[in-house]
Backbone as JSON, one array per atom type, in Angstrom:
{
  "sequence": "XXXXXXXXXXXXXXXXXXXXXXXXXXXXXXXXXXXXXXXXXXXXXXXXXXXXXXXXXXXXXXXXXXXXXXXXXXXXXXXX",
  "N": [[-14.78, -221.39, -133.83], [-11.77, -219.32, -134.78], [-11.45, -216.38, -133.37], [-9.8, -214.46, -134.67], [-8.73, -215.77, -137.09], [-10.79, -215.3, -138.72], [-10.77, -212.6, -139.13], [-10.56, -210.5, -141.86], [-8.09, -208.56, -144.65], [-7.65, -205.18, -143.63], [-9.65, -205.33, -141.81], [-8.88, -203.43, -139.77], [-9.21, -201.01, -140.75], [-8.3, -197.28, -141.3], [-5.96, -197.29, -139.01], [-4.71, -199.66, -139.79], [-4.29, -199.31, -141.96], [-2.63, -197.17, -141.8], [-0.91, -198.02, -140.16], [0.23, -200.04, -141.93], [1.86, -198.46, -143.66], [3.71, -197.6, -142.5], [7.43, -196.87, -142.41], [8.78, -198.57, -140.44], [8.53, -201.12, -138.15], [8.84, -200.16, -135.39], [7.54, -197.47, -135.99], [5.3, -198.35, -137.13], [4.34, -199.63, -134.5], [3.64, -197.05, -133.22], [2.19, -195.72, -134.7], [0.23, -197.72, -133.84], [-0.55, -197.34, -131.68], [-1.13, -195.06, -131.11], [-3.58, -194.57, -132.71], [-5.56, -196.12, -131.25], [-6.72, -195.71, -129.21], [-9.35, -194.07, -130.38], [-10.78, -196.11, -131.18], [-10.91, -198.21, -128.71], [-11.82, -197.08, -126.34], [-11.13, -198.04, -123.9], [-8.6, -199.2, -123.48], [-4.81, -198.74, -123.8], [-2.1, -198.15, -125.08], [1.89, -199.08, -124.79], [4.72, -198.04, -125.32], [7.45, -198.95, -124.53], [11.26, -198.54, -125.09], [14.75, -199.56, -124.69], [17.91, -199.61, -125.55], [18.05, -202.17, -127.41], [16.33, -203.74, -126.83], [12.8, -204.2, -126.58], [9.47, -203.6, -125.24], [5.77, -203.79, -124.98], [3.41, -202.82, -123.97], [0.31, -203.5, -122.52], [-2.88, -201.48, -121.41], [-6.26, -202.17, -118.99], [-9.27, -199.94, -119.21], [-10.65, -200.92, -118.01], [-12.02, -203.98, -116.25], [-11.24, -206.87, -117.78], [-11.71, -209.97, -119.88], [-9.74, -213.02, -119.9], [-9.72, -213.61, -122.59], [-10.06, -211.73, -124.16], [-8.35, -209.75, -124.06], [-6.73, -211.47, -125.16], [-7.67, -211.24, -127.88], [-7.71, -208.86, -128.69], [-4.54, -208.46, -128.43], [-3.44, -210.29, -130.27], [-5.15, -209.05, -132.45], [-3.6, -206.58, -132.77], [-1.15, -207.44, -133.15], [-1.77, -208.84, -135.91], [-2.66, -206.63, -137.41], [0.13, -205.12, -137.88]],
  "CA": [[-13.94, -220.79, -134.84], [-10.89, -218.51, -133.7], [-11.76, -215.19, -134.13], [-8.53, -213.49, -135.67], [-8.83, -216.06, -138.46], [-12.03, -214.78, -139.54], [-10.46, -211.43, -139.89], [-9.58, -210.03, -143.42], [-7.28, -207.57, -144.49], [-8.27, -204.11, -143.82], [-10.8, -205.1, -140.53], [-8.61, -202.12, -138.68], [-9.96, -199.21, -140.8], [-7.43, -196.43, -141.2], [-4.9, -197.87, -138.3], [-4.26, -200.41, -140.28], [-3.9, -198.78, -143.45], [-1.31, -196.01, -141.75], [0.82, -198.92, -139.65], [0.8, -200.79, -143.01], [2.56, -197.68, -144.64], [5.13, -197.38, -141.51], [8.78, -197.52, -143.14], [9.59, -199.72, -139.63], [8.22, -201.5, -137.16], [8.28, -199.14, -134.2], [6.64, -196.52, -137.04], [4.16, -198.94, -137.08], [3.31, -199.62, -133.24], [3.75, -196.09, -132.7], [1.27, -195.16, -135.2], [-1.13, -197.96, -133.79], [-0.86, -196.82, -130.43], [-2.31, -192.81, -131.33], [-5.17, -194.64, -133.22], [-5.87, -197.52, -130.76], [-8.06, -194.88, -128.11], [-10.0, -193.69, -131.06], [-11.23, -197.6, -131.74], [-10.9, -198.78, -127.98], [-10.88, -196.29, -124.82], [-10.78, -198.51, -122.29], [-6.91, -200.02, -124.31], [-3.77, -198.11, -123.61], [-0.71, -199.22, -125.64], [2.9, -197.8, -124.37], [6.06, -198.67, -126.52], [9.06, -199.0, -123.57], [12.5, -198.91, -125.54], [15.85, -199.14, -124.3], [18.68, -200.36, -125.88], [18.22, -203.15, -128.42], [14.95, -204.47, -126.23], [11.34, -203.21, -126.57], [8.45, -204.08, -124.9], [4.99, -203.63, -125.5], [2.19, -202.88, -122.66], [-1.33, -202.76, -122.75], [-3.22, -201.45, -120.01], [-7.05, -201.74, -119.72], [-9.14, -199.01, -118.28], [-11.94, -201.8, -117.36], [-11.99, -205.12, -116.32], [-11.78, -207.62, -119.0], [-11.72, -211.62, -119.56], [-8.4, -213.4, -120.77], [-10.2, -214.0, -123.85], [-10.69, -210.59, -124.94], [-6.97, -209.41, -123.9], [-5.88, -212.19, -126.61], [-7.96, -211.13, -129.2], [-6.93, -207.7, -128.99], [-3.13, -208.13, -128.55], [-3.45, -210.81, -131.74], [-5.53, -207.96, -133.75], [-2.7, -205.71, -132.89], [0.27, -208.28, -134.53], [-2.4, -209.18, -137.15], [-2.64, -205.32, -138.05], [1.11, -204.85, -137.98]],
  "C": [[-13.08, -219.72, -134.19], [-11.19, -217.11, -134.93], [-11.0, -214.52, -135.09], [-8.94, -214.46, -137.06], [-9.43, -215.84, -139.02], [-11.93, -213.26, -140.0], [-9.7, -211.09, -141.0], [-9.08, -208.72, -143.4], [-8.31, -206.16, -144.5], [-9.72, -203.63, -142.87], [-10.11, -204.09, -139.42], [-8.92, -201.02, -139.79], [-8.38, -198.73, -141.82], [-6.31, -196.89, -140.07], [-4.37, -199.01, -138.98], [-3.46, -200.32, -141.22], [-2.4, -197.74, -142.97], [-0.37, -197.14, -141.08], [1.25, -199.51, -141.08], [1.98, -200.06, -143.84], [3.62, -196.81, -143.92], [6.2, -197.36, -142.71], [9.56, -198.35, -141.83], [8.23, -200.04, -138.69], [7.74, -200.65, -135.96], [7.66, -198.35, -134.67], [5.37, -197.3, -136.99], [2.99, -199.07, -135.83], [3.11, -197.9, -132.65], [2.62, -195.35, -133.24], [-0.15, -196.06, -134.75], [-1.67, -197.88, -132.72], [-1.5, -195.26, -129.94], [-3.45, -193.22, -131.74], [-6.18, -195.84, -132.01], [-6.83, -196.29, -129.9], [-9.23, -194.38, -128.86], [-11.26, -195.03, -131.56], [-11.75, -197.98, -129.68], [-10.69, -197.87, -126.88], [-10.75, -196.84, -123.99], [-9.49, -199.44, -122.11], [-6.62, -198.87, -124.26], [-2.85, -198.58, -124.06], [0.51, -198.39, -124.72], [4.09, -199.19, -124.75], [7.09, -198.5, -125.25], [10.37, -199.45, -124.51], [13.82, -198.36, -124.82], [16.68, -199.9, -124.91], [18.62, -200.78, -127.39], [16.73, -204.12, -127.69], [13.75, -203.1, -126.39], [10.85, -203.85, -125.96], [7.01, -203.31, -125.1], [4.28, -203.73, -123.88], [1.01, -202.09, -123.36], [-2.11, -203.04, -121.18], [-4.71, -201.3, -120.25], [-7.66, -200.86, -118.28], [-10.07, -200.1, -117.51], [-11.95, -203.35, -117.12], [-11.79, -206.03, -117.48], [-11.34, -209.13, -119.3], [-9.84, -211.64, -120.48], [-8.45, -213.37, -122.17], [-10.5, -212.72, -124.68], [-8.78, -209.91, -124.92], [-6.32, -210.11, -125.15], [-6.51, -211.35, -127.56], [-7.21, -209.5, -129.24], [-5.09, -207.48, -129.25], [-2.63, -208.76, -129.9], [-4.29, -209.83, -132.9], [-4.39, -207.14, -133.93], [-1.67, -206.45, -133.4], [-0.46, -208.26, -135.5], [-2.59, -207.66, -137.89], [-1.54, -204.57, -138.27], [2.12, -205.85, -139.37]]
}
């Protein structure tokens, strides 16, 4: 069974609840990147904007499988 699908609304807490009540997008990753160390210290988000392009990086502090990198970067769209 794939994990994200088994998650329902409201499995991020409070990060969820404050990106949900962004008024944009970057309001959103910006707010889920202050709560994300509080949930996950060994996840680092960092918003890079220039222009009309963004990018998104996550850095971890600890080893970790491919399979765990997905689920986290799909919790983080699925909580946005």
């Amino acid at each position: 069974m794939n994990a994200l699908a088994a998650l329902k609304r409201g499995a991020g807490d409070v990060a969820e609840l404050a990106a949900e009540c962004a008024p944009t997008l970057r309001d959103a990753l910006d707010t889920l990147i202050r709560f994300v160390p509080l949930a996950y210290e060994a996840v680092t988000f960092h918003l890079h904007v220039k222009d009309d392009t963004a990018a998104l990086a996550l850095r971890y502090g600890l080893p970790v499988s491919h399979l765990t990198r997905d689920f986290v970067l799909g919790f983080l769209l699925y909580a946005v």
